[in-house]
Amino acid sequence: MAGFITGKFLFGILAFLTIQFGTCLSKMLEENLRISAFNLRMFGDARAENTDVVEILAKIIRRYDISILQEIRDKDGSAFKLLMNEVNGNTDEYASDLSQRLGTSHIKEEYAVIYRKDTVRLDDTYQYPDPDYDYFERPPFSVKVHLKTADELDEMAIIAIHTKPTEAVEEIDKLVDVSKNTSDHWNGLKNILIAGDLNAGCSYVTTKEMKIISLRKDKRYSWLIGDDVDTTTSGSDCAYDRFVASGDQLKAAIVPGSAREFKFEEEYNLSEKQMKEVSDHYPIELEIRGRVNRRELAKFDSKLSMSFQDNTIHNREDVMRILNSDDFVQYGFDVSIDVNIGTEKKHITAFMDNMTKDQVLSIMHSINLSSDLIRESVCELVILHLNSPLMSGIPGGHGFLIEYDMRYAFEVSCEEDGYHRCSFKLTRGIVTIGSFA
């Protein structure tokens, strides 16, 4: 197949047509939606007086379409109002809702949701019923939201939680019941994200204890922030803050690799002192795939190809073997020769479409046995290419898995013009665009 390929070769991938820029982007793809959970560290009147802190908090919140905030200690609501004014500036872009003030001590806390109104609609809120604080120090607060610009995920619930550190194991274990209760409250809603400071690490939840927690053992729930992630800005190294997702649609809609901590001090060039003044926690974040206009997407046809260019000079007999032998013809290749009368330049081509991977490998092996045109090093290279995970599909910029057709187009072409140079090309087409599960 490519025995004439020796010495130097050009190994290239012709990238698929990008749809991430310009007017094509606006027609085909909505931006991904971002969701965060953030412990604001005792946010009340005193901290609201620090204008630098409020400004940074507002910048962080404006990164997201939905922010789930914890540890708001604001008796009269003035501190949170000041924060919302900073978030909106001169606009009315964001809206918010608050839980009731919760806690067994004189220090009460509220959960808050802040959301971008042009991408999210808040449909309902729900306070988990634990009036006597039998199960939680701060009973979970849930919101049901409609995602206006998400792809194939219209609505979901988010359960905000901030566990009591010394009771973290018991409170996290109870969250399976909270999730079921929330689902039942909203008529069987399946797509639910648990978000917040679970204190799910270090001494509060040990590795041994994590293994027995129902929320961890139940396969319906996916933990999206790893145990090795540090979600604190202090000297500790603990994965306190977590996302836990349930529901097939929600899991499929989350952009792979997007769940992480947001290190705001790097983004905003803050000193360590400034960072710790903002919070002792990092916000955690994830992305939901934006809506795809599949009618527009269907207009595009893209290819992924790999080409090998050989600069070795072949003799005439080697090149003409393409025409004169049965190496290609017996397999049904379309073999042709074009001659330029004025220069007597010949262009020889062997082409076949709709080939399977096994057919490609079989033909390459057969040609290698019957002629000197293919060499062992080239065989190894092509086999490596055909078996590469890249050829099964590659992640696109919108969180998609771009899958490729299982069929190949195979072409060998040579020029005979006193010198004889040949090239080989194997091409696979994009046929579907689907999401990661």
Coordinates of N, CA, C and O in Angstrom, one line a residue, residues 202-369:
C202 N -10.3 15.4 54.7 CA -9.4 15.5 55.9 C -10.0 14.8 57.1 O -10.5 13.7 57.0
S203 N -9.9 15.4 58.3 CA -10.3 14.7 59.5 C -11.8 14.7 59.6 O -12.3 13.8 60.4
Y204 N -12.6 15.5 58.9 CA -14.0 15.5 59.0 C -14.6 14.2 58.4 O -15.6 13.7 58.9
V205 N -14.1 13.8 57.2 CA -14.5 12.6 56.6 C -13.3 11.9 56.1 O -12.6 12.3 55.1
T206 N -12.9 10.8 56.8 CA -11.7 10.1 56.4 C -11.9 9.2 55.2 O -13.1 9.0 54.8
T207 N -10.9 8.7 54.6 CA -11.0 7.8 53.5 C -11.8 6.5 53.9 O -12.6 6.1 53.1
K208 N -11.6 6.0 55.1 CA -12.3 4.9 55.6 C -13.8 5.2 55.7 O -14.7 4.4 55.3
E209 N -14.1 6.4 56.3 CA -15.5 6.8 56.4 C -16.2 7.0 55.1 O -17.4 6.7 54.9
M210 N -15.5 7.6 54.1 CA -16.0 7.9 52.8 C -16.6 6.6 52.2 O -17.6 6.6 51.5
K211 N -16.0 5.5 52.4 CA -16.4 4.2 51.8 C -17.7 3.7 52.3 O -18.4 2.9 51.6
I212 N -18.2 4.1 53.5 CA -19.4 3.6 54.0 C -20.6 4.6 53.9 O -21.7 4.3 54.2
I213 N -20.3 5.8 53.3 CA -21.3 6.8 53.2 C -22.3 6.4 52.0 O -21.8 6.1 50.9
S214 N -23.6 6.4 52.3 CA -24.6 6.0 51.3 C -24.4 6.8 50.0 O -24.5 6.3 48.9
L215 N -24.3 8.1 50.1 CA -24.2 9.0 48.9 C -23.0 8.6 48.1 O -23.0 8.8 46.8
R216 N -21.9 8.0 48.7 CA -20.8 7.6 47.9 C -20.9 6.2 47.3 O -20.5 5.9 46.2
K217 N -21.6 5.3 48.0 CA -21.7 3.9 47.6 C -22.8 3.8 46.5 O -22.7 2.9 45.7
D218 N -23.8 4.6 46.5 CA -25.0 4.5 45.6 C -24.5 4.9 44.2 O -24.1 6.1 44.0
K219 N -24.6 4.0 43.3 CA -24.1 4.2 41.9 C -24.9 5.3 41.1 O -24.5 5.7 40.1
R220 N -26.1 5.7 41.6 CA -26.8 6.7 40.9 C -26.2 8.1 41.1 O -26.5 9.0 40.3
Y221 N -25.3 8.2 42.0 CA -24.7 9.5 42.3 C -23.2 9.6 41.8 O -22.4 8.7 42.1
S222 N -22.9 10.6 41.1 CA -21.5 10.8 40.6 C -20.9 12.0 41.3 O -21.4 13.1 41.3
W223 N -19.8 11.7 42.0 CA -19.0 12.8 42.6 C -18.1 13.4 41.6 O -17.2 12.7 41.0
L224 N -18.2 14.7 41.4 CA -17.5 15.3 40.3 C -16.3 16.1 40.7 O -15.5 16.4 39.8
I225 N -16.1 16.3 42.0 CA -14.8 16.9 42.5 C -14.0 15.8 43.2 O -14.6 15.2 44.1
G226 N -12.8 15.5 42.7 CA -12.1 14.4 43.3 C -11.6 14.6 44.7 O -11.5 15.7 45.2
D227 N -11.3 13.5 45.4 CA -10.9 13.6 46.8 C -9.5 14.2 46.9 O -9.1 14.7 48.0
D228 N -8.8 14.3 45.8 CA -7.4 14.9 45.9 C -7.4 16.4 45.5 O -6.4 17.0 45.5
V229 N -8.6 17.0 45.3 CA -8.7 18.4 45.0 C -8.7 19.2 46.2 O -9.4 18.9 47.2
D230 N -7.9 20.3 46.3 CA -7.8 21.2 47.4 C -8.8 22.4 47.1 O -8.5 23.2 46.3
T231 N -9.9 22.4 47.9 CA -10.9 23.5 47.7 C -10.7 24.6 48.7 O -11.6 25.4 48.8
T232 N -9.6 24.6 49.4 CA -9.4 25.6 50.5 C -8.3 26.5 50.1 O -7.4 26.2 49.4
T233 N -8.4 27.8 50.6 CA -7.3 28.7 50.3 C -6.3 28.8 51.5 O -5.3 29.5 51.5
S234 N -6.6 28.1 52.6 CA -5.8 28.1 53.8 C -4.6 27.1 53.6 O -4.4 26.5 52.5
G235 N -3.9 26.8 54.7 CA -2.8 25.9 54.6 C -3.2 24.5 54.5 O -2.3 23.6 54.2
S236 N -4.5 24.1 54.7 CA -4.9 22.8 54.6 C -5.0 22.3 53.1 O -4.9 23.1 52.2
D237 N -5.1 21.0 52.9 CA -5.3 20.5 51.6 C -6.4 19.5 51.6 O -6.2 18.3 51.7
C238 N -7.6 20.0 51.5 CA -8.8 19.2 51.7 C -9.9 19.5 50.6 O -10.1 20.6 50.2
A239 N -10.6 18.4 50.2 CA -11.6 18.5 49.3 C -13.0 18.7 50.0 O -13.8 17.8 49.9
Y240 N -13.1 19.8 50.6 CA -14.4 20.0 51.4 C -15.6 20.2 50.5 O -16.7 19.7 50.7
D241 N -15.4 21.0 49.4 CA -16.5 21.5 48.6 C -16.7 20.5 47.4 O -15.8 20.1 46.8
R242 N -18.0 20.1 47.2 CA -18.2 19.0 46.2 C -19.5 19.3 45.4 O -20.4 20.0 45.8
F243 N -19.5 18.7 44.2 CA -20.7 18.5 43.4 C -21.0 17.0 43.3 O -20.1 16.2 43.1
V244 N -22.2 16.7 43.5 CA -22.7 15.3 43.4 C -23.9 15.3 42.5 O -24.9 15.9 42.8
A245 N -23.8 14.6 41.3 CA -24.9 14.7 40.3 C -25.6 13.3 40.2 O -25.0 12.3 40.4
S246 N -26.9 13.4 40.0 CA -27.7 12.3 39.7 C -28.7 12.6 38.6 O -29.0 13.8 38.3
G247 N -29.1 11.6 37.8 CA -30.0 11.8 36.7 C -29.2 11.7 35.4 O -28.2 12.4 35.2
D248 N -29.6 10.9 34.5 CA -28.8 10.6 33.2 C -28.7 11.9 32.4 O -27.6 12.1 31.8
Q249 N -29.7 12.6 32.3 CA -29.7 13.8 31.4 C -28.7 14.8 32.0 O -27.9 15.4 31.2
L250 N -28.7 15.0 33.3 CA -27.7 16.0 33.9 C -26.3 15.5 33.7 O -25.4 16.3 33.3
K251 N -26.1 14.2 34.0 CA -24.7 13.7 33.8 C -24.2 13.9 32.4 O -23.0 14.2 32.2
A252 N -25.1 13.6 31.4 CA -24.7 13.7 30.0 C -24.4 15.2 29.6 O -23.7 15.4 28.7
A253 N -25.1 16.1 30.3 CA -25.0 17.5 29.9 C -23.8 18.2 30.5 O -23.4 19.3 30.0
I254 N -23.2 17.6 31.5 CA -22.0 18.3 32.1 C -20.8 18.1 31.2 O -20.5 17.0 30.8
V255 N -20.1 19.2 30.9 CA -19.0 19.1 30.1 C -17.8 18.4 30.8 O -17.5 18.7 31.9
P256 N -17.3 17.3 30.2 CA -16.2 16.5 30.8 C -15.0 17.4 31.2 O -14.6 18.2 30.4
G257 N -14.6 17.2 32.4 CA -13.4 17.9 32.9 C -13.7 19.3 33.3 O -12.7 20.0 33.7
S258 N -14.9 19.8 33.3 CA -15.2 21.1 33.7 C -15.4 21.3 35.2 O -15.4 22.5 35.7
A259 N -15.6 20.2 35.9 CA -15.8 20.3 37.4 C -14.4 20.5 38.1 O -13.6 19.6 38.0
R260 N -14.2 21.6 38.7 CA -12.9 21.9 39.3 C -13.1 23.1 40.3 O -14.1 23.7 40.4
E261 N -12.0 23.4 41.0 CA -11.9 24.5 41.8 C -11.5 25.7 41.0 O -10.8 25.5 40.0
F262 N -12.0 26.9 41.3 CA -11.6 28.1 40.6 C -10.6 28.9 41.5 O -11.0 29.5 42.5
K263 N -9.4 29.0 41.1 CA -8.3 29.6 41.9 C -8.3 31.1 41.5 O -7.6 31.6 40.6
F264 N -9.2 31.9 42.2 CA -9.4 33.2 41.8 C -8.2 34.2 42.0 O -8.1 35.2 41.4
E265 N -7.3 33.8 42.9 CA -6.2 34.6 43.1 C -5.3 34.7 41.9 O -4.6 35.7 41.6
E266 N -5.3 33.6 41.1 CA -4.5 33.5 39.9 C -5.2 34.4 38.8 O -4.5 35.1 38.1
E267 N -6.5 34.3 38.8 CA -7.3 35.0 37.8 C -7.2 36.5 38.0 O -7.1 37.3 37.0
Y268 N -7.2 36.9 39.2 CA -7.3 38.3 39.5 C -6.0 38.9 40.1 O -6.0 40.0 40.6
N269 N -4.9 38.1 40.1 CA -3.6 38.5 40.5 C -3.6 39.1 41.9 O -3.2 40.2 42.2
L270 N -4.1 38.2 42.9 CA -4.2 38.6 44.2 C -3.0 38.1 45.0 O -2.5 37.0 44.7
S271 N -2.7 38.8 46.1 CA -1.7 38.3 47.0 C -2.3 37.2 47.9 O -3.6 37.1 47.9
E272 N -1.5 36.5 48.6 CA -2.1 35.5 49.5 C -3.0 36.1 50.6 O -4.0 35.6 50.9
K273 N -2.6 37.3 51.1 CA -3.4 38.0 52.1 C -4.7 38.4 51.5 O -5.8 38.2 52.1
Q274 N -4.7 38.9 50.3 CA -6.0 39.3 49.6 C -6.9 38.1 49.4 O -8.1 38.2 49.5
M275 N -6.2 37.0 48.9 CA -7.0 35.8 48.7 C -7.7 35.3 49.9 O -8.9 35.0 49.9
K276 N -7.1 35.3 51.0 CA -7.7 34.8 52.3 C -8.7 35.7 52.8 O -9.6 35.3 53.5
E277 N -8.6 37.0 52.5 CA -9.6 38.0 52.9 C -10.9 37.7 52.2 O -12.0 38.0 52.7
V278 N -10.8 37.2 50.9 CA -12.0 36.9 50.1 C -12.8 35.7 50.7 O -14.0 35.8 50.9
S279 N -12.1 34.6 50.9 CA -12.7 33.4 51.5 C -11.6 32.4 51.9 O -10.5 32.5 51.4
D280 N -12.0 31.5 52.8 CA -11.1 30.4 53.1 C -11.4 29.2 52.2 O -10.8 28.1 52.4
H281 N -12.3 29.4 51.3 CA -12.6 28.4 50.3 C -12.5 28.9 48.9 O -12.7 30.1 48.6
Y282 N -12.2 28.0 47.9 CA -12.3 28.3 46.5 C -13.7 28.0 46.1 O -14.3 27.1 46.6
P283 N -14.3 28.8 45.2 CA -15.5 28.3 44.5 C -15.2 27.0 43.7 O -14.1 26.9 43.2
I284 N -16.2 26.1 43.7 CA -16.1 25.0 42.7 C -17.0 25.3 41.6 O -18.0 26.0 41.8
E285 N -16.7 24.8 40.4 CA -17.5 25.2 39.2 C -17.6 24.0 38.3 O -16.8 23.0 38.3
L286 N -18.7 24.0 37.5 CA -18.8 23.1 36.4 C -19.6 23.7 35.2 O -20.1 24.8 35.4
E287 N -19.5 23.1 34.0 CA -20.2 23.7 32.9 C -21.3 22.7 32.4 O -21.1 21.5 32.3
I288 N -22.4 23.3 31.9 CA -23.5 22.5 31.3 C -23.4 22.9 29.8 O -23.4 24.1 29.5
R289 N -23.5 21.9 28.9 CA -23.4 22.2 27.5 C -24.5 23.1 27.0 O -25.7 22.9 27.3
G290 N -24.1 24.2 26.3 CA -25.1 25.1 25.7 C -25.8 24.4 24.5 O -25.4 23.4 23.9
R291 N -26.9 25.0 24.2 CA -27.8 24.5 23.1 C -27.1 24.4 21.8 O -26.4 25.3 21.4
V292 N -27.3 23.4 21.0 CA -26.8 23.2 19.7 C -27.9 23.3 18.7 O -28.9 22.6 18.8
N293 N -27.7 24.1 17.7 CA -28.6 24.2 16.6 C -28.2 23.1 15.6 O -27.4 23.2 14.7
R294 N -28.9 21.9 15.7 CA -28.5 20.8 14.9 C -28.8 21.0 13.4 O -28.2 20.3 12.5
R295 N -29.8 21.8 13.1 CA -30.1 22.1 11.7 C -28.9 22.8 11.0 O -28.5 22.5 9.9
E296 N -28.3 23.8 11.8 CA -27.1 24.4 11.2 C -25.9 23.5 11.2 O -25.1 23.5 10.3
L297 N -25.8 22.7 12.3 CA -24.7 21.8 12.4 C -24.7 20.8 11.2 O -23.6 20.4 10.7
A298 N -25.9 20.4 10.8 CA -26.0 19.4 9.7 C -25.5 19.9 8.4 O -25.2 19.1 7.4
K299 N -25.3 21.2 8.2 CA -24.8 21.7 7.0 C -23.3 21.5 6.8 O -22.8 21.8 5.7
F300 N -22.6 21.1 7.9 CA -21.2 21.0 7.8 C -20.7 19.6 7.6 O -21.3 18.6 8.2
D301 N -19.8 19.4 6.8 CA -19.2 18.1 6.5 C -17.7 18.2 6.7 O -17.0 19.0 6.0
S302 N -17.1 17.5 7.7 CA -15.7 17.7 8.0 C -15.0 16.4 7.9 O -15.6 15.3 7.9
K303 N -13.7 16.5 7.7 CA -12.9 15.3 7.5 C -11.7 15.3 8.5 O -11.2 16.4 8.8
L304 N -11.3 14.1 8.9 CA -10.1 14.0 9.6 C -9.2 13.1 8.8 O -9.6 12.0 8.3
S305 N -8.0 13.5 8.5 CA -7.1 12.7 7.6 C -5.7 12.6 8.1 O -5.3 13.5 8.8
M306 N -5.0 11.6 7.7 CA -3.6 11.5 8.0 C -2.9 11.2 6.7 O -3.3 10.3 5.9
S307 N -1.9 12.0 6.4 CA -1.1 11.8 5.1 C 0.3 11.5 5.4 O 0.9 12.1 6.3
F308 N 0.9 10.7 4.6 CA 2.4 10.4 4.6 C 3.0 10.8 3.3 O 2.5 10.4 2.2
Q309 N 4.0 11.6 3.4 CA 4.6 12.1 2.1 C 6.1 11.5 2.1 O 6.8 11.6 3.0
D310 N 6.4 10.8 1.0 CA 7.7 10.2 0.8 C 8.5 11.0 -0.2 O 8.1 11.3 -1.3
N311 N 9.7 11.4 0.2 CA 10.6 12.1 -0.6 C 11.6 11.3 -1.3 O 12.5 11.8 -2.1
T312 N 11.5 10.0 -1.1 CA 12.5 9.1 -1.7 C 12.2 8.9 -3.2 O 11.0 8.8 -3.6
I313 N 13.2 8.9 -4.1 CA 13.0 8.8 -5.5 C 12.9 7.3 -5.8 O 13.8 6.5 -5.4
H314 N 11.9 6.9 -6.5 CA 11.7 5.5 -6.9 C 12.0 5.3 -8.4 O 12.0 6.3 -9.2
N315 N 12.4 4.1 -8.8 CA 12.6 3.9 -10.2 C 11.2 3.7 -10.9 O 10.2 3.5 -10.2
R316 N 11.2 3.7 -12.2 CA 10.0 3.7 -13.0 C 9.2 2.3 -12.8 O 8.0 2.3 -12.7
E317 N 10.0 1.3 -12.6 CA 9.4 -0.1 -12.5 C 8.6 -0.1 -11.2 O 7.5 -0.7 -11.2
D318 N 9.1 0.5 -10.1 CA 8.3 0.4 -8.8 C 7.0 1.2 -8.9 O 6.0 0.7 -8.4
V319 N 7.1 2.3 -9.6 CA 5.9 3.2 -9.7 C 4.8 2.5 -10.6 O 3.7 2.4 -10.3
M320 N 5.3 2.0 -11.7 CA 4.4 1.3 -12.7 C 3.8 0.0 -12.1 O 2.8 -0.5 -12.6
R321 N 4.4 -0.5 -11.0 CA 3.9 -1.7 -10.5 C 2.4 -1.5 -10.0 O 1.6 -2.4 -9.9
I322 N 2.1 -0.3 -9.7 CA 0.7 0.0 -9.3 C -0.3 -0.4 -10.4 O -1.3 -1.0 -10.1
L323 N 0.1 -0.1 -11.6 CA -0.7 -0.4 -12.7 C -0.6 -1.9 -13.2 O -1.5 -2.5 -13.6
N324 N 0.6 -2.4 -13.1 CA 0.9 -3.7 -13.8 C 0.7 -4.9 -12.9 O 0.6 -6.0 -13.4
S325 N 0.6 -4.7 -11.6 CA 0.4 -5.8 -10.7 C -1.1 -5.9 -10.3 O -1.8 -5.0 -10.5
D326 N -1.4 -7.0 -9.6 CA -2.8 -7.2 -9.1 C -2.9 -6.7 -7.6 O -3.9 -7.0 -7.0
D327 N -1.8 -6.1 -7.1 CA -1.8 -5.8 -5.7 C -3.1 -4.9 -5.3 O -3.7 -5.1 -4.3
F328 N -3.4 -4.0 -6.2 CA -4.5 -3.1 -5.9 C -5.8 -3.6 -6.7 O -6.9 -3.5 -6.1
V329 N -5.6 -4.0 -7.9 CA -6.8 -4.3 -8.8 C -7.6 -5.4 -8.2 O -8.8 -5.4 -8.2
Q330 N -6.9 -6.5 -7.6 CA -7.6 -7.6 -7.1 C -8.5 -7.3 -5.9 O -9.5 -8.0 -5.6
Y331 N -8.3 -6.2 -5.3 CA -9.1 -5.8 -4.2 C -10.2 -4.8 -4.6 O -10.9 -4.3 -3.7
G332 N -10.3 -4.5 -5.8 CA -11.3 -3.6 -6.3 C -11.0 -2.1 -6.3 O -11.8 -1.3 -6.4
F333 N -9.7 -1.8 -6.3 CA -9.3 -0.4 -6.3 C -9.6 0.1 -7.7 O -9.5 -0.6 -8.7
D334 N -9.9 1.4 -7.7 CA -10.0 2.1 -9.0 C -8.6 2.7 -9.3 O -8.1 3.6 -8.7
V335 N -8.0 2.0 -10.3 CA -6.6 2.4 -10.7 C -6.6 3.2 -12.0 O -7.3 2.7 -13.0
S336 N -6.0 4.3 -12.1 CA -6.0 5.2 -13.3 C -4.7 5.8 -13.5 O -3.8 5.9 -12.6
I337 N -4.5 6.2 -14.7 CA -3.3 6.9 -15.1 C -3.6 8.1 -16.0 O -4.4 8.0 -17.0
D338 N -3.1 9.3 -15.7 CA -3.3 10.5 -16.5 C -2.0 10.9 -17.1 O -1.0 10.9 -16.3
V339 N -2.0 11.2 -18.3 CA -0.8 11.6 -19.0 C -0.9 13.0 -19.6 O -1.9 13.3 -20.3
N340 N 0.1 13.9 -19.2 CA 0.1 15.2 -19.8 C 0.9 15.1 -21.1 O 2.1 14.8 -21.1
I341 N 0.3 15.3 -22.3 CA 0.9 15.0 -23.6 C 2.1 15.9 -23.8 O 3.1 15.5 -24.3
G342 N 2.0 17.2 -23.3 CA 3.1 18.1 -23.6 C 4.4 17.8 -22.8 O 5.5 17.9 -23.4
T343 N 4.3 17.3 -21.6 CA 5.4 17.0 -20.8 C 5.7 15.5 -20.6 O 6.7 15.1 -20.1
E344 N 4.7 14.7 -21.1 CA 4.8 13.3 -20.9 C 4.8 12.9 -19.4 O 5.3 11.9 -19.0
K345 N 4.3 13.8 -18.6 CA 4.2 13.6 -17.1 C 3.0 12.7 -16.9 O 1.9 12.9 -17.4
K346 N 3.2 11.7 -16.1 CA 2.2 10.7 -15.7 C 1.8 10.8 -14.3 O 2.7 11.0 -13.4
H347 N 0.5 10.8 -14.0 CA 0.0 10.8 -12.6 C -0.8 9.5 -12.5 O -1.8 9.2 -13.2
I348 N -0.3 8.6 -11.6 CA -0.9 7.3 -11.4 C -1.6 7.3 -10.0 O -1.0 7.7 -9.0
T349 N -2.9 6.8 -10.0 CA -3.6 6.8 -8.8 C -4.3 5.4 -8.6 O -4.9 4.8 -9.5
A350 N -4.3 4.9 -7.3 CA -5.1 3.8 -6.9 C -6.0 4.3 -5.8 O -5.5 4.8 -4.7
F351 N -7.3 4.1 -5.9 CA -8.2 4.7 -4.9 C -9.3 3.7 -4.6 O -9.8 3.0 -5.4
M352 N -9.7 3.6 -3.3 CA -10.8 2.8 -2.9 C -11.5 3.5 -1.7 O -10.8 4.0 -0.8
D353 N -12.8 3.6 -1.7 CA -13.6 4.2 -0.6 C -14.3 3.1 0.2 O -14.4 2.0 -0.2
N354 N -14.8 3.5 1.3 CA -15.7 2.7 2.1 C -15.0 1.4 2.6 O -15.6 0.3 2.6
M355 N -13.7 1.5 3.0 CA -12.9 0.4 3.5 C -13.0 0.3 5.0 O -13.0 1.3 5.7
T356 N -13.0 -0.9 5.5 CA -12.9 -1.1 6.9 C -11.5 -1.1 7.4 O -10.6 -1.3 6.6
K357 N -11.3 -1.0 8.7 CA -9.9 -1.0 9.2 C -9.3 -2.3 8.9 O -8.1 -2.4 8.5
D358 N -10.0 -3.4 9.0 CA -9.4 -4.8 8.8 C -9.0 -4.9 7.3 O -8.0 -5.5 7.0
Q359 N -9.8 -4.3 6.4 CA -9.5 -4.4 5.0 C -8.2 -3.6 4.7 O -7.3 -4.1 3.9
V360 N -8.0 -2.5 5.3 CA -6.8 -1.7 5.1 C -5.6 -2.5 5.6 O -4.6 -2.6 4.9
L361 N -5.7 -3.1 6.8 CA -4.6 -3.8 7.3 C -4.3 -5.0 6.5 O -3.1 -5.4 6.2
S362 N -5.3 -5.7 6.0 CA -5.1 -6.9 5.1 C -4.4 -6.6 3.8 O -3.5 -7.3 3.4
I363 N -4.9 -5.5 3.2 CA -4.3 -5.1 1.9 C -2.8 -4.7 2.1 O -2.0 -5.1 1.3
M364 N -2.6 -4.0 3.2 CA -1.2 -3.5 3.4 C -0.3 -4.7 3.6 O 0.8 -4.8 3.1
H365 N -0.8 -5.7 4.4 CA 0.0 -6.9 4.6 C 0.2 -7.7 3.3 O 1.3 -8.2 3.0
S366 N -0.8 -7.8 2.5 CA -0.7 -8.5 1.2 C 0.3 -7.9 0.3 O 1.2 -8.5 -0.3
I367 N 0.3 -6.6 0.2 CA 1.2 -5.8 -0.7 C 2.6 -6.0 -0.2 O 3.6 -6.1 -0.9
N368 N 2.8 -6.0 1.1 CA 4.1 -6.1 1.7 C 4.7 -7.5 1.4 O 5.9 -7.6 1.1
L369 N 3.9 -8.5 1.3 CA 4.4 -9.9 1.0 C 4.7 -10.0 -0.5 O 5.7 -10.7 -0.9

